[in-house]
């Protein structure tokens, strides 16, 4: 069917256009009728008698829409890590991953490990970063000029932690303790501290560099510990751990925390111990001191199969002191029950000796 261009009479004979035969308001009505007929004439027509198919709804949609992008290639939102909260690249130097905005004049190597979040404020000269995945506040050292508490000083002394009449009391901390009141702990008589540095081959504790520098400023003897992951190569783990320390190994011997995995299935004990020994020997060769090894007696007996390759290694015993350790004198001991103070839980650690004996151990750090 052809599309009409002028108004034709149904009889087929020519009729003058309506605007020429009408006048006044009638002319306007006629003009509107002609326009309306043009609109109808130019609209999409049904299939012709010749069998030509009209475009379908699906074909029209396909012509308008872009080609779908596979789900795997679409940009995905960044996923913030859970505990342990910060992941750092293996081999990064001490202080690598320092949060942006560190004040000029900060000590070389000061800085915490690249925690995602927005700067939320400054407390006692320490810039804090609020992680967007949780409400936990994580410290980032900008500059440590003297001994001070990180955050608000507690209103009560840590009597449950260091006030038990024991001469050589210490503790161990990680980012789980939040902003540590180092000056308060020093003034209360804390004699030493182990600070979590790394875990596996790529996890840097977000509070390590802050705690490492602040404890040093307060003169508290420090040891850095690594949480061993039996599923990752021991040589990669020790290199990552040592890279975070740089040239500052602390005053206490290095420490290896052996307690993963927390539940079954456990790895092959022979391979597990081989990895632990490899880490210990490599770190001892680099630092020049024999590291202490941390575990509970049941873990050594069941998971490590009571392997004697670790016998004689300086021991940081955890939990209850059982008969399993009777022939293995411990150097440090972490109590089975933590202390509650300043709204959080603290591990209670003790040195197996006098204050003078601890000073001898500390002096050996320079040998």
Short mmCIF file of C-alpha atoms in Angstrom, two decimals:
data_model
loop_
_atom_site.label_atom_id
_atom_site.label_comp_id
_atom_site.label_asym_id
_atom_site.label_seq_id
_atom_site.Cartn_x
_atom_site.Cartn_y
_atom_site.Cartn_z
CA UNK A 1 0.00 0.00 0.00
CA UNK A 2 1.46 3.34 -1.03
CA UNK A 3 1.71 6.20 1.50
CA UNK A 4 -0.55 9.18 0.42
CA UNK A 5 1.07 12.58 0.13
CA UNK A 6 -2.16 14.57 -0.54
CA UNK A 7 -5.76 14.15 0.44
CA UNK A 8 -7.37 11.95 -2.29
CA UNK A 9 -11.06 11.21 -2.72
CA UNK A 10 -12.04 7.60 -2.34
CA UNK A 11 -13.40 7.70 -5.91
CA UNK A 12 -9.93 8.15 -7.31
CA UNK A 13 -10.64 11.51 -9.06
CA UNK A 14 -8.60 14.58 -8.13
CA UNK A 15 -10.09 16.84 -5.50
CA UNK A 16 -8.57 20.19 -4.60
CA UNK A 17 -6.78 20.30 -1.27
CA UNK A 18 -9.04 21.14 1.63
CA UNK A 19 -7.28 24.41 2.56
CA UNK A 20 -8.26 25.85 -0.85
CA UNK A 21 -11.95 24.96 -0.46
CA UNK A 22 -12.42 26.16 3.13
CA UNK A 23 -12.18 29.55 4.71
CA UNK A 24 -11.96 31.08 8.19
CA UNK A 25 -12.08 28.69 11.14
CA UNK A 26 -13.15 25.89 8.83
CA UNK A 27 -9.79 26.26 7.08
CA UNK A 28 -7.97 25.65 10.37
CA UNK A 29 -10.03 22.56 11.10
CA UNK A 30 -9.26 21.21 7.68
CA UNK A 31 -5.54 21.87 8.07
CA UNK A 32 -5.54 19.95 11.38
CA UNK A 33 -7.27 17.02 9.71
CA UNK A 34 -4.62 16.91 6.97
CA UNK A 35 -1.76 16.95 9.56
CA UNK A 36 -3.43 14.18 11.50
CA UNK A 37 -3.73 12.09 8.37
CA UNK A 38 0.00 12.62 7.63
CA UNK A 39 0.88 11.38 11.11
CA UNK A 40 -1.12 8.23 10.55
CA UNK A 41 0.36 7.75 7.09
CA UNK A 42 3.98 7.93 8.34
CA UNK A 43 3.48 5.60 11.34
CA UNK A 44 4.91 2.03 11.21
CA UNK A 45 2.72 -0.08 8.96
CA UNK A 46 1.62 -3.71 9.40
CA UNK A 47 3.22 -6.44 7.28
CA UNK A 48 2.71 -5.83 3.58
CA UNK A 49 0.84 -8.10 1.27
CA UNK A 50 4.12 -9.07 -0.34
CA UNK A 51 5.09 -10.97 2.86
CA UNK A 52 7.75 -8.52 4.08
CA UNK A 53 8.06 -9.04 7.85
CA UNK A 54 8.02 -6.07 10.17
CA UNK A 55 10.75 -5.77 12.87
CA UNK A 56 9.86 -7.59 16.07
CA UNK A 57 10.07 -6.14 19.62
CA UNK A 58 13.05 -8.30 20.39
CA UNK A 59 14.97 -7.16 17.30
CA UNK A 60 14.26 -3.53 18.06
CA UNK A 61 15.51 -3.95 21.65
CA UNK A 62 18.66 -5.67 20.43
CA UNK A 63 19.37 -2.80 18.10
CA UNK A 64 19.08 -0.23 20.90
CA UNK A 65 20.87 -1.95 23.85
CA UNK A 66 24.65 -2.41 24.14
CA UNK A 67 26.13 -5.88 24.31
CA UNK A 68 25.92 -7.16 27.95
CA UNK A 69 29.24 -7.20 29.84
CA UNK A 70 30.08 -10.55 31.46
CA UNK A 71 29.80 -10.45 35.23
CA UNK A 72 33.41 -11.53 35.72
CA UNK A 73 34.72 -8.47 33.85
CA UNK A 74 32.68 -5.85 35.69
CA UNK A 75 34.40 -3.63 38.21
CA UNK A 76 33.82 -4.89 41.73
CA UNK A 77 33.92 -2.84 44.94
CA UNK A 78 37.02 -3.12 47.05
CA UNK A 79 36.69 -5.64 49.86
CA UNK A 80 38.23 -4.58 53.13
CA UNK A 81 40.00 -7.39 55.01
CA UNK A 82 38.66 -8.71 58.26
CA UNK A 83 40.86 -9.59 61.25
CA UNK A 84 43.71 -9.62 60.89
CA UNK A 85 42.65 -6.18 59.29
CA UNK A 86 45.76 -5.11 57.16
CA UNK A 87 47.45 -6.87 54.23
CA UNK A 88 50.89 -5.63 53.22
CA UNK A 89 53.00 -6.66 50.26
CA UNK A 90 55.69 -9.21 51.09
CA UNK A 91 59.16 -7.75 51.22
CA UNK A 92 58.06 -4.23 52.18
CA UNK A 93 60.62 -2.40 54.30
CA UNK A 94 60.15 -1.28 57.88
CA UNK A 95 57.50 1.36 57.95
CA UNK A 96 56.36 0.55 54.40
CA UNK A 97 52.70 1.20 53.86
CA UNK A 98 52.76 4.19 56.18
CA UNK A 99 49.43 5.94 56.07
CA UNK A 100 49.26 9.02 53.91
CA UNK A 101 49.32 12.27 55.80
CA UNK A 102 52.15 11.33 58.16
CA UNK A 103 53.56 14.52 59.60
CA UNK A 104 56.92 15.73 58.36
CA UNK A 105 59.76 14.86 60.69
CA UNK A 106 58.35 11.41 61.46
CA UNK A 107 60.98 8.86 62.33
CA UNK A 108 62.15 6.71 59.44
CA UNK A 109 60.16 3.49 59.51
CA UNK A 110 57.36 4.94 61.64
CA UNK A 111 53.96 4.31 60.19
CA UNK A 112 51.26 1.71 60.25
CA UNK A 113 50.38 -0.68 57.51
CA UNK A 114 48.10 0.88 54.91
CA UNK A 115 44.78 0.63 56.73
CA UNK A 116 41.82 1.57 54.54
CA UNK A 117 39.76 4.34 56.02
CA UNK A 118 39.39 8.06 56.55
CA UNK A 119 41.39 10.19 58.97
CA UNK A 120 39.19 10.72 61.96
CA UNK A 121 41.32 12.87 64.25
CA UNK A 122 44.47 13.22 66.31
CA UNK A 123 44.95 12.05 69.89
CA UNK A 124 48.09 12.87 71.86
CA UNK A 125 50.05 13.50 68.69
CA UNK A 126 48.95 10.19 67.14
CA UNK A 127 46.86 10.32 64.00
CA UNK A 128 44.04 7.79 64.07
CA UNK A 129 42.50 6.08 61.07
CA UNK A 130 38.94 4.78 61.23
CA UNK A 131 38.57 1.66 59.10
CA UNK A 132 35.52 1.81 56.88
CA UNK A 133 34.74 -1.86 57.49
CA UNK A 134 34.35 -1.50 61.26
CA UNK A 135 34.27 1.04 64.07
CA UNK A 136 37.66 -0.03 65.33
CA UNK A 137 40.16 2.83 65.59
CA UNK A 138 43.63 1.98 64.46
CA UNK A 139 46.67 4.13 65.35
CA UNK A 140 49.15 5.46 62.85
CA UNK A 141 52.29 7.06 64.30
CA UNK A 142 53.14 10.44 62.83
CA UNK A 143 55.92 11.31 65.26
CA UNK A 144 56.87 10.04 68.70
CA UNK A 145 58.97 12.54 70.60
CA UNK A 146 58.58 11.21 74.14
CA UNK A 147 56.84 8.59 76.25
CA UNK A 148 53.08 8.96 76.20
CA UNK A 149 49.83 7.05 76.23
CA UNK A 150 48.29 6.39 72.84
CA UNK A 151 44.75 7.64 73.23
CA UNK A 152 43.07 8.64 76.47
CA UNK A 153 44.94 7.72 79.65
CA UNK A 154 43.05 5.16 81.79
CA UNK A 155 41.54 6.39 85.03
CA UNK A 156 42.82 3.40 87.02
CA UNK A 157 46.25 1.76 87.26
CA UNK A 158 46.81 -1.69 85.69
CA UNK A 159 46.93 -3.52 89.02
CA UNK A 160 45.40 -6.67 87.53
CA UNK A 161 48.15 -6.76 84.94
CA UNK A 162 51.35 -5.80 86.76
CA UNK A 163 50.31 -5.33 90.38
CA UNK A 164 50.47 -8.92 91.60
CA UNK A 165 53.74 -8.57 93.49
CA UNK A 166 55.72 -10.35 90.78
CA UNK A 167 58.96 -8.57 90.01
CA UNK A 168 59.16 -9.22 86.27
CA UNK A 169 55.71 -8.74 84.75
CA UNK A 170 55.05 -8.15 81.07
CA UNK A 171 52.37 -8.43 78.41
CA UNK A 172 51.89 -9.00 74.69
CA UNK A 173 49.80 -6.77 72.44
CA UNK A 174 48.43 -6.49 68.92
CA UNK A 175 45.88 -4.25 67.23
CA UNK A 176 43.17 -5.96 69.29
CA UNK A 177 44.27 -3.89 72.31
CA UNK A 178 43.54 -0.66 70.41
CA UNK A 179 45.40 2.45 71.53
CA UNK A 180 47.86 1.22 74.16
CA UNK A 181 48.54 3.50 77.18
CA UNK A 182 52.29 2.94 77.13
CA UNK A 183 53.25 5.60 79.67
CA UNK A 184 50.71 4.28 82.18
CA UNK A 185 52.08 0.75 81.73
CA UNK A 186 55.66 1.95 82.09
CA UNK A 187 54.88 3.93 85.22
CA UNK A 188 53.06 0.91 86.71
CA UNK A 189 56.19 -1.20 86.40
CA UNK A 190 55.73 -3.18 83.18
CA UNK A 191 59.11 -4.80 82.50
CA UNK A 192 58.75 -6.09 78.93
CA UNK A 193 56.34 -6.53 76.04
CA UNK A 194 55.99 -8.74 72.98
CA UNK A 195 54.33 -6.92 70.07
CA UNK A 196 52.68 -8.68 67.15
CA UNK A 197 54.40 -7.77 63.90
CA UNK A 198 53.28 -10.13 61.17
CA UNK A 199 51.25 -13.20 60.28
CA UNK A 200 51.96 -15.56 57.42
CA UNK A 201 53.65 -14.07 54.39
CA UNK A 202 51.59 -10.91 53.81
CA UNK A 203 49.66 -9.79 56.91
CA UNK A 204 51.13 -6.88 58.84
CA UNK A 205 49.50 -6.06 62.16
CA UNK A 206 48.06 -2.54 61.65
CA UNK A 207 49.24 -1.34 65.05
CA UNK A 208 52.74 -2.81 64.94
CA UNK A 209 54.76 0.24 63.91
CA UNK A 210 52.77 2.50 66.24
CA UNK A 211 53.31 0.19 69.21
CA UNK A 212 56.93 -0.56 68.27
CA UNK A 213 57.91 3.12 68.29
CA UNK A 214 55.80 4.12 71.31
CA UNK A 215 57.09 1.29 73.53
CA UNK A 216 60.64 2.21 72.58
CA UNK A 217 60.02 5.86 73.49
CA UNK A 218 58.86 4.69 76.92
CA UNK A 219 61.92 2.51 77.40
CA UNK A 220 59.95 -0.73 77.66
CA UNK A 221 62.01 -3.70 76.39
CA UNK A 222 60.37 -5.04 73.23
CA UNK A 223 60.22 -8.26 71.27
CA UNK A 224 58.43 -8.64 67.93
CA UNK A 225 56.47 -11.84 67.34
CA UNK A 226 55.33 -13.53 64.14
CA UNK A 227 52.25 -15.76 63.91
CA UNK A 228 53.34 -18.76 61.84
CA UNK A 229 51.04 -20.05 59.11
CA UNK A 230 51.84 -23.68 58.21
CA UNK A 231 50.06 -23.32 54.86
CA UNK A 232 52.63 -20.82 53.55
CA UNK A 233 56.37 -21.16 52.82
CA UNK A 234 58.54 -20.58 55.88
CA UNK A 235 61.26 -18.73 53.95
CA UNK A 236 58.75 -16.21 52.58
CA UNK A 237 57.33 -15.68 56.07
CA UNK A 238 60.69 -14.98 57.70
CA UNK A 239 61.68 -12.53 54.97
CA UNK A 240 58.42 -10.65 55.37
CA UNK A 241 58.82 -10.54 59.16
CA UNK A 242 62.40 -9.28 59.02
CA UNK A 243 61.50 -6.66 56.40
CA UNK A 244 59.11 -5.02 58.87
CA UNK A 245 61.80 -4.81 61.55
CA UNK A 246 64.43 -3.22 59.35
CA UNK A 247 67.48 -2.60 61.52
CA UNK A 248 65.52 -2.38 64.80
CA UNK A 249 65.21 -5.93 66.12
CA UNK A 250 64.13 -4.85 69.59
CA UNK A 251 65.67 -5.65 72.96
CA UNK A 252 64.12 -9.10 73.52
CA UNK A 253 64.78 -12.06 71.25
CA UNK A 254 62.50 -12.48 68.22
CA UNK A 255 59.48 -14.68 68.89
CA UNK A 256 57.54 -17.22 66.82
CA UNK A 257 53.89 -17.84 67.75
CA UNK A 258 52.93 -21.42 66.82
CA UNK A 259 49.20 -21.98 67.28
CA UNK A 260 47.59 -22.16 63.82
CA UNK A 261 45.30 -23.69 62.80
CA UNK A 262 42.92 -23.23 65.71
CA UNK A 263 40.93 -26.36 64.85
CA UNK A 264 41.16 -29.59 62.88
CA UNK A 265 42.22 -30.72 60.37
CA UNK A 266 45.82 -30.17 61.41
CA UNK A 267 48.67 -30.31 58.88
CA UNK A 268 51.25 -33.07 58.75
CA UNK A 269 53.31 -32.60 61.91
CA UNK A 270 56.63 -33.47 60.27
CA UNK A 271 56.16 -30.83 57.57
CA UNK A 272 54.85 -28.36 60.16
CA UNK A 273 57.89 -28.68 62.42
CA UNK A 274 60.24 -28.55 59.44
CA UNK A 275 58.76 -25.20 58.48
CA UNK A 276 58.99 -23.90 62.05
CA UNK A 277 62.65 -24.95 62.33
CA UNK A 278 63.43 -23.33 58.97
CA UNK A 279 61.92 -20.02 60.15
CA UNK A 280 63.78 -20.15 63.48
CA UNK A 281 67.16 -20.87 61.89
CA UNK A 282 66.82 -18.16 59.24
CA UNK A 283 65.82 -15.48 61.74
CA UNK A 284 68.58 -16.51 64.16
CA UNK A 285 71.12 -16.23 61.35
CA UNK A 286 69.93 -12.72 60.46
CA UNK A 287 69.40 -11.29 63.95
CA UNK A 288 72.18 -13.15 65.75
CA UNK A 289 69.92 -14.31 68.60
CA UNK A 290 67.96 -17.50 69.15
CA UNK A 291 64.23 -16.77 68.82
CA UNK A 292 61.78 -17.91 71.45
CA UNK A 293 58.97 -20.22 70.35
CA UNK A 294 55.42 -19.91 71.71
CA UNK A 295 52.82 -22.67 72.04
CA UNK A 296 50.73 -24.59 74.54
CA UNK A 297 51.80 -28.01 75.80
CA UNK A 298 48.87 -29.83 74.19
CA UNK A 299 49.62 -28.19 70.83
CA UNK A 300 53.21 -29.36 70.97
CA UNK A 301 52.12 -32.89 71.91
CA UNK A 302 49.18 -33.33 69.49
CA UNK A 303 49.72 -31.01 66.53
CA UNK A 304 53.53 -31.04 66.49
CA UNK A 305 53.64 -34.70 67.57
CA UNK A 306 56.00 -33.86 70.44
CA UNK A 307 58.81 -33.35 67.93
CA UNK A 308 62.16 -33.11 69.69
CA UNK A 309 63.68 -30.80 67.04
CA UNK A 310 62.26 -27.88 69.02
CA UNK A 311 63.64 -29.08 72.36
CA UNK A 312 66.16 -26.65 73.79
CA UNK A 313 64.69 -23.70 71.91
CA UNK A 314 63.93 -20.80 74.32
CA UNK A 315 60.32 -21.41 75.31
CA UNK A 316 57.46 -18.94 75.68
CA UNK A 317 54.98 -21.28 77.33
CA UNK A 318 51.26 -20.56 77.01
CA UNK A 319 48.35 -21.56 79.22
CA UNK A 320 48.77 -24.08 81.98
CA UNK A 321 52.28 -25.25 82.79
CA UNK A 322 51.87 -29.01 82.55
CA UNK A 323 54.25 -31.92 83.01
CA UNK A 324 54.97 -31.72 79.29
CA UNK A 325 57.17 -28.72 80.02
CA UNK A 326 58.82 -30.14 83.13
CA UNK A 327 61.95 -31.10 81.20
CA UNK A 328 61.83 -27.94 79.12
CA UNK A 329 62.51 -24.87 81.28
CA UNK A 330 60.45 -21.94 80.10
CA UNK A 331 61.88 -18.45 79.61
CA UNK A 332 58.57 -16.61 79.36
CA UNK A 333 55.10 -17.71 80.39
CA UNK A 334 51.73 -16.37 79.29
CA UNK A 335 49.09 -16.92 81.97
CA UNK A 336 46.02 -18.93 81.10
CA UNK A 337 43.68 -16.15 82.27
CA UNK A 338 43.95 -12.64 80.84
CA UNK A 339 43.62 -9.47 82.90
CA UNK A 340 40.73 -7.05 82.47
CA UNK A 341 41.78 -3.41 82.53
CA UNK A 342 40.80 -0.16 80.82
CA UNK A 343 37.82 -1.82 79.16
CA UNK A 344 39.77 -4.52 77.37
CA UNK A 345 41.55 -7.84 77.90
CA UNK A 346 45.32 -8.09 78.35
CA UNK A 347 47.60 -11.13 78.32
CA UNK A 348 49.70 -11.55 81.43
CA UNK A 349 53.27 -12.63 80.75
CA UNK A 350 56.05 -13.43 83.22
CA UNK A 351 59.80 -13.83 82.90
CA UNK A 352 61.32 -16.90 84.55
CA UNK A 353 63.96 -15.12 86.58
CA UNK A 354 64.80 -11.99 88.46
CA UNK A 355 64.89 -8.43 87.23
CA UNK A 356 68.68 -8.66 87.12
CA UNK A 357 68.48 -11.82 85.00
CA UNK A 358 66.22 -10.04 82.54
CA UNK A 359 68.73 -7.19 82.27
CA UNK A 360 71.40 -9.74 81.40
CA UNK A 361 69.14 -11.11 78.65
CA UNK A 362 68.56 -7.61 77.34
CA UNK A 363 72.27 -6.78 77.31
CA UNK A 364 72.86 -9.82 75.11
CA UNK A 365 70.89 -8.04 72.39
CA UNK A 366 73.98 -6.04 71.57
CA UNK A 367 76.32 -9.02 71.36
#
